[in-house]
CSV table of C-alpha atoms in Angstrom, one decimal:
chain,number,residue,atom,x,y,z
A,9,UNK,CA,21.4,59.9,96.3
A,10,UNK,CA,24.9,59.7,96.7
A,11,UNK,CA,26.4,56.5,95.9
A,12,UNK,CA,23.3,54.7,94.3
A,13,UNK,CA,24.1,53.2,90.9
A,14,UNK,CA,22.3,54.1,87.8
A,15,UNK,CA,20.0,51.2,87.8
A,16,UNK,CA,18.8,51.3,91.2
A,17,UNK,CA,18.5,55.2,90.8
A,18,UNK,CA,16.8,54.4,87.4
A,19,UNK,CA,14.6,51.8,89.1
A,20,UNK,CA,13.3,53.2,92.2
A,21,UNK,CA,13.9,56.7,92.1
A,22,UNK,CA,10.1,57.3,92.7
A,23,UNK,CA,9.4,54.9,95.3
A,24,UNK,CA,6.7,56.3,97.6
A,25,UNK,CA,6.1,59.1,95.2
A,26,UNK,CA,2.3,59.9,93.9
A,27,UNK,CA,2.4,62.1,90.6
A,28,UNK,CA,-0.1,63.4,88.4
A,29,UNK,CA,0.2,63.9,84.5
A,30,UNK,CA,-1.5,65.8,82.1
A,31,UNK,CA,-2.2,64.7,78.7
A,32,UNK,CA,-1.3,61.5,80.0
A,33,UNK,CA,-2.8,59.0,76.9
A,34,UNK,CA,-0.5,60.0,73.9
A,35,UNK,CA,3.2,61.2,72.8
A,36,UNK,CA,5.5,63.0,75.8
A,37,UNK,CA,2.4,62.0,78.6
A,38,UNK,CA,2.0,58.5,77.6
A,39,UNK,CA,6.2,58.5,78.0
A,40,UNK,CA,6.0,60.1,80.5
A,41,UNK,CA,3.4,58.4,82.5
A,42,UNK,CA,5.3,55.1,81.5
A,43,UNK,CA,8.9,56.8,83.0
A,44,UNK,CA,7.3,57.3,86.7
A,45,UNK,CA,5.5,54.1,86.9
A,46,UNK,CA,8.4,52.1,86.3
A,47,UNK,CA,10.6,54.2,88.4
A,48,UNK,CA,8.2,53.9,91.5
A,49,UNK,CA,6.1,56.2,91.1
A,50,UNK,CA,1.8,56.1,91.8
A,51,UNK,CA,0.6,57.9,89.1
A,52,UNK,CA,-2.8,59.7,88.1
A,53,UNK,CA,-3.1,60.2,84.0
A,54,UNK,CA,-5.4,62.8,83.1
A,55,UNK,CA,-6.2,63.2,79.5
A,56,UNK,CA,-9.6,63.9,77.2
A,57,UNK,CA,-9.3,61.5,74.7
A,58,UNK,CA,-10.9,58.5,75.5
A,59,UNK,CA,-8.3,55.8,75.4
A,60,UNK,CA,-7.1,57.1,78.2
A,61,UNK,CA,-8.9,54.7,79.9
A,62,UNK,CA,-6.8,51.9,78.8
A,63,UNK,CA,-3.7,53.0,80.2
A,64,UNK,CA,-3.9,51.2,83.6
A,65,UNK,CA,-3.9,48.3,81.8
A,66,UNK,CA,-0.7,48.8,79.8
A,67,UNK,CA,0.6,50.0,83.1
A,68,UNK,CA,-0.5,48.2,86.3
A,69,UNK,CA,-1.0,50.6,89.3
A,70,UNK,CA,-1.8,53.9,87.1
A,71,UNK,CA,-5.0,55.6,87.7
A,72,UNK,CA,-6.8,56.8,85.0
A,73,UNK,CA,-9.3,60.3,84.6
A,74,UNK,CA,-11.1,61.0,81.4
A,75,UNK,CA,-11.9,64.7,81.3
A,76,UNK,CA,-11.1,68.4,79.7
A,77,UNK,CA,-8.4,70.3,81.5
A,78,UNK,CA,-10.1,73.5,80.4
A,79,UNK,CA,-12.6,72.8,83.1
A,80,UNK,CA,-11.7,73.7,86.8
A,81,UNK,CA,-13.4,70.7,88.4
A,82,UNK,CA,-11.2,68.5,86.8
A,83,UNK,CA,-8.3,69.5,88.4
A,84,UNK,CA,-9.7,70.0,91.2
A,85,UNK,CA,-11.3,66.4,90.9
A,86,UNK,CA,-7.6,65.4,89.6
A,87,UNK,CA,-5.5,65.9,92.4
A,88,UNK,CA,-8.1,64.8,95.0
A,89,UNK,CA,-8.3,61.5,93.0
A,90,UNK,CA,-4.5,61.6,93.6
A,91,UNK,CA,-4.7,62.3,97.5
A,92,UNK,CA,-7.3,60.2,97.7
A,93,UNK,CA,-6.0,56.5,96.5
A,94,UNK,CA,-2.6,58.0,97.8
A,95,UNK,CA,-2.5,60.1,100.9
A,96,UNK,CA,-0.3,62.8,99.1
A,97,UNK,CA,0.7,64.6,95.9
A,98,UNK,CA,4.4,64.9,95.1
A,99,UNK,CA,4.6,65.1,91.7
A,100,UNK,CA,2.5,67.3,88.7
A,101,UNK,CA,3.5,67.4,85.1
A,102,UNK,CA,1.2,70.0,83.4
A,103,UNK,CA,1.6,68.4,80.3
A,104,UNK,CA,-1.4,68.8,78.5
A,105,UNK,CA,-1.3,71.0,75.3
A,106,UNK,CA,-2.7,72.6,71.9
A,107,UNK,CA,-1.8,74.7,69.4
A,108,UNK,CA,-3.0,76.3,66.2
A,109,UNK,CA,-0.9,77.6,63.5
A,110,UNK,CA,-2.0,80.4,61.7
A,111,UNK,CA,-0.8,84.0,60.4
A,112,UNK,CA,-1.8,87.1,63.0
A,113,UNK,CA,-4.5,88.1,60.5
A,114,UNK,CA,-5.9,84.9,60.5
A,115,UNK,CA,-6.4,83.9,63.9
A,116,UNK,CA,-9.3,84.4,65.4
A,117,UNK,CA,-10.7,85.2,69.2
A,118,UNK,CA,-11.7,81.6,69.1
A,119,UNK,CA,-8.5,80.1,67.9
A,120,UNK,CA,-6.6,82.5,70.5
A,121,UNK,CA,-8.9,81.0,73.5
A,122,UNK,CA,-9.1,77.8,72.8
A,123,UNK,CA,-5.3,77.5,72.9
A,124,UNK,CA,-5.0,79.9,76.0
A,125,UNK,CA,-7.6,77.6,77.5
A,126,UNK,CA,-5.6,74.3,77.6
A,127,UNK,CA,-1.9,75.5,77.7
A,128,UNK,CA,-2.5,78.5,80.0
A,129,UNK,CA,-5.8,78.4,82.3
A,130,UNK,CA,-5.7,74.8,82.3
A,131,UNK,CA,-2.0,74.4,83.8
A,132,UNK,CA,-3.2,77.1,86.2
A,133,UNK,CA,-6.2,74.9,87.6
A,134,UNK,CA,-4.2,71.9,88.1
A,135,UNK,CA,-1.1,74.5,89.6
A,136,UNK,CA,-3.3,75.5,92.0
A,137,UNK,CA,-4.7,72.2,93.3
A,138,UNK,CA,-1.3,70.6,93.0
A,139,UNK,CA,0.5,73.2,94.8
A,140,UNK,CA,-2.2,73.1,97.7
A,141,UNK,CA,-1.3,69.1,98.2
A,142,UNK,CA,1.6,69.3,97.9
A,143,UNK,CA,2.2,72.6,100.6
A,144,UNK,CA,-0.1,70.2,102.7
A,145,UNK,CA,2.3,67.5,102.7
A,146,UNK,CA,5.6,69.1,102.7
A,147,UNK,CA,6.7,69.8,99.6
A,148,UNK,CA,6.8,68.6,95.8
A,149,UNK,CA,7.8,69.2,92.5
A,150,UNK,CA,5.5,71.2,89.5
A,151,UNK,CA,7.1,70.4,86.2
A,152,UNK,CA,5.4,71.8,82.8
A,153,UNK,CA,5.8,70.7,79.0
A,154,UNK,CA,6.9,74.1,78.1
A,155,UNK,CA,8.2,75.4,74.0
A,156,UNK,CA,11.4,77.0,72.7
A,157,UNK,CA,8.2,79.4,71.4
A,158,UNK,CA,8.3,80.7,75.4
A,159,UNK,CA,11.6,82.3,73.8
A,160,UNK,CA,12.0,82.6,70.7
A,161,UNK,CA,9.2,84.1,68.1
A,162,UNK,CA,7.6,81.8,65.8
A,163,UNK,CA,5.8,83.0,62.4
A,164,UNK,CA,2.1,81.8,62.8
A,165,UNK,CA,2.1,80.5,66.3
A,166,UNK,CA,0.8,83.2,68.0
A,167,UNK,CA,-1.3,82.1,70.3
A,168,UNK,CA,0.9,79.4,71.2
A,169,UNK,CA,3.6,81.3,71.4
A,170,UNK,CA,1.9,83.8,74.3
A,171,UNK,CA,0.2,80.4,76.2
A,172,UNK,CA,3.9,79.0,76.5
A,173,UNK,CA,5.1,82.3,77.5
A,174,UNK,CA,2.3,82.8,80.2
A,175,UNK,CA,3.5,79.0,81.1
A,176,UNK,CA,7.3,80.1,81.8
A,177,UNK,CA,5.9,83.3,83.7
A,178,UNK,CA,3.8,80.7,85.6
A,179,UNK,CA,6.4,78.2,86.7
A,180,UNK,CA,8.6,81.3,88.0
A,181,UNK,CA,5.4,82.3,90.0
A,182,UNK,CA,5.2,79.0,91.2
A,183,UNK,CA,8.5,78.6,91.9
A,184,UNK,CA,9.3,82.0,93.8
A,185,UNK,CA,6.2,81.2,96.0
A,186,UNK,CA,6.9,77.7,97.1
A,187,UNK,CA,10.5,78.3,97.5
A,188,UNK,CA,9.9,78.4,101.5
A,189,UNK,CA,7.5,75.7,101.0
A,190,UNK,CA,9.6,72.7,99.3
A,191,UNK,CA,7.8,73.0,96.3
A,192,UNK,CA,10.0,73.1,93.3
A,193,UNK,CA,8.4,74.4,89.6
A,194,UNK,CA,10.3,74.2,85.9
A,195,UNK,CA,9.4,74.0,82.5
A,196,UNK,CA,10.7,72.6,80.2
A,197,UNK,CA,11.5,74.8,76.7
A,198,UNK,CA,10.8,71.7,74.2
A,199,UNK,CA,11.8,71.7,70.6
A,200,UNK,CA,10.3,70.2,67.7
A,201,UNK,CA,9.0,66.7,68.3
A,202,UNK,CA,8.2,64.3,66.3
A,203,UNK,CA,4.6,63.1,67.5
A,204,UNK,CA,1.0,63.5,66.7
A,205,UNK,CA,0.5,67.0,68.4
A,206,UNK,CA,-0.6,68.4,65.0
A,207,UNK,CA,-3.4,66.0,64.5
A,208,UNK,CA,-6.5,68.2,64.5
A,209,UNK,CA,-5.6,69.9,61.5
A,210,UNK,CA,-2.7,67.8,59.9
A,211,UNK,CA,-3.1,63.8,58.6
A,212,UNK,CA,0.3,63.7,58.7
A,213,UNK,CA,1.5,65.4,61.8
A,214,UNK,CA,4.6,62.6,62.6
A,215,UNK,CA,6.1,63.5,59.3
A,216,UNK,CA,5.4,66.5,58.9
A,217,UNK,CA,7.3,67.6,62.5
A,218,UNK,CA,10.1,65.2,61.8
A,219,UNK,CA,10.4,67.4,58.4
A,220,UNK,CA,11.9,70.3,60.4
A,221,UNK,CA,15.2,67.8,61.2
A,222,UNK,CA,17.3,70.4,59.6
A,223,UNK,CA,16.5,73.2,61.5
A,224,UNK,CA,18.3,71.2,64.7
A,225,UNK,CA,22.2,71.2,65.0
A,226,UNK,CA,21.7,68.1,65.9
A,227,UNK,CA,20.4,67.3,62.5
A,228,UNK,CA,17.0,65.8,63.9
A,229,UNK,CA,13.7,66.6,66.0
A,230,UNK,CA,13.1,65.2,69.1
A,231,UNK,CA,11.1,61.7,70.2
A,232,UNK,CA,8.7,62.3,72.7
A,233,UNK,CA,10.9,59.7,75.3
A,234,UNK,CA,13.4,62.4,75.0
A,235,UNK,CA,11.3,65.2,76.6
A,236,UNK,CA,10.1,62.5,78.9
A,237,UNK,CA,13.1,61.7,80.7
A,238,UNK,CA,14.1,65.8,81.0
A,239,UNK,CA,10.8,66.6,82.8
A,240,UNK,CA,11.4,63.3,85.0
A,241,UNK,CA,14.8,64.6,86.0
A,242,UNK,CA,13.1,67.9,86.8
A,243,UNK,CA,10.3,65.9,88.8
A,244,UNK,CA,13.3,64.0,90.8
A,245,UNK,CA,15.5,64.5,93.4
A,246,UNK,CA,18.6,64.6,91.2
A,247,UNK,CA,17.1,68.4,90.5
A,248,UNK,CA,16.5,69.0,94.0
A,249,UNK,CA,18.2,72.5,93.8
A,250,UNK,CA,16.4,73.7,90.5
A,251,UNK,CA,13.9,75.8,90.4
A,252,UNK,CA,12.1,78.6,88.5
A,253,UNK,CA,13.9,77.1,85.8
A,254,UNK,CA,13.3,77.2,81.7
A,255,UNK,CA,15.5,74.4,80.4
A,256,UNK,CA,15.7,74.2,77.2
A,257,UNK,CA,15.4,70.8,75.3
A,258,UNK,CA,15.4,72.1,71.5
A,259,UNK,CA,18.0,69.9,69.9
A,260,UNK,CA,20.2,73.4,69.8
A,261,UNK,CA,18.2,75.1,68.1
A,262,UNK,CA,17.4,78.5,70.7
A,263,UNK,CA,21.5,78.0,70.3
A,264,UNK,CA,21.6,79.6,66.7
């Protein structure tokens, strides 16, 4: 890498490269998928929703896979899609994610599950798969849309708060195994961002999360590009010597 200017860097740093992204059709996945493709990158987008079957059009070369990351054969369907149309796996961003927000009292066994089962089981089925490619062919990077919740407590998040803890413990797992391997795992400890994560049980979920500016130092909340580019750092080889790593992205705010 040394030597290569910022636009060639920012252009082809994922040349050759096959990644995979979870919750690939909206907010930090849909930037995300859109940062690797136009750095190089083959990419598999994984998401439920169903316009997820649009996104090879906005972006030429991406594979797309419509199905529930709760469900074991999708990952492993996922990442053989990946090897498959690609001959490897190099890249995973477990980004897929869901939260509800309700006092201790209030949450129910369902409510805890149903979070556990996207933000904690789920990243652990497509893990697993990835990190078998990827040992298979030498090496890789795992990087997962982590929360400053992994952290910090947050009143009437917890169930999310424990799925984005299991995540962290996860990545360091990951990480402390396939050390020897070449296989590289971080999370990323995200902020508030201003998206529509909140949109099963909020009509106004942009404004709503860009309502917490003030809780920042830096005086705002994050845009989902922002996160983005952190977890394609982590994904590249301009992080090639971090690993097990929970890097905070919070706008300052696990600082206070």
């Amino acid at each position: 890498m040394a030597g290569m200017g910022n636009g060639e860097r920012r252009d082809a740093e994922f040349a050759g490269k096959a990644a995979l992204v979870t919750g690939g059709a909206r907010g930090v996945g849909r930037e995300t998928v859109a940062l690797l493709s136009a750095r190089g990158a083959r990419v598999v987008a994984v998401d439920l929703r169903p316009e997820t079957e649009d996104l090879p059009e906005e972006f030429p070369g991406v594979l797309a896979v419509t199905g529930d990351v709760t469900r074991e054969e999708t990952a492993v369907g996922a990442v053989r899609r990946a090897v498959d149309a690609f001959g490897r796996l190099d890249i995973l961003v477990n980004n897929a994610g869901r939260t509800v927000n309700k006092p201790v009292t209030d949450t129910t066994a369902e409510d805890w599950d149903a979070v556990m089962a996207v933000n904690a089981r789920g990243s652990f089925f497509f893990a697993r798969e990835a990190f078998g490619a990827m040992r298979a062919g030498g090496g890789g990077a795992i990087v997962s849309t982590g929360s400053y919740a992994s952290t910090v407590g947050l009143p009437e998040g917890i169930a999310y708060s424990a799925s984005k803890g299991a995540l962290a413990q996860l990545t360091k797992v990951l990480a402390v195994e396939g050390g020897p391997l070449g296989i590289r795992a971080n999370l990323v400890a995200a902020g508030v961002i201003e998206s529509d994560f909140l949109d099963t049980f909020r009509s106004d979920s942009r404004a709503y999360l860009a309502s917490f500016a003030d809780a920042q130092p830096l005086g705002r909340v994050a845009q989902p590009a922002e996160i983005a580019e952190v977890l394609c750092f982590l994904a590249s080889p301009r992080s090639s010597f971090v690993t097990g790593a929970v890097v905070a992205a919070d706008g300052g705010f696990t600082a206070l």
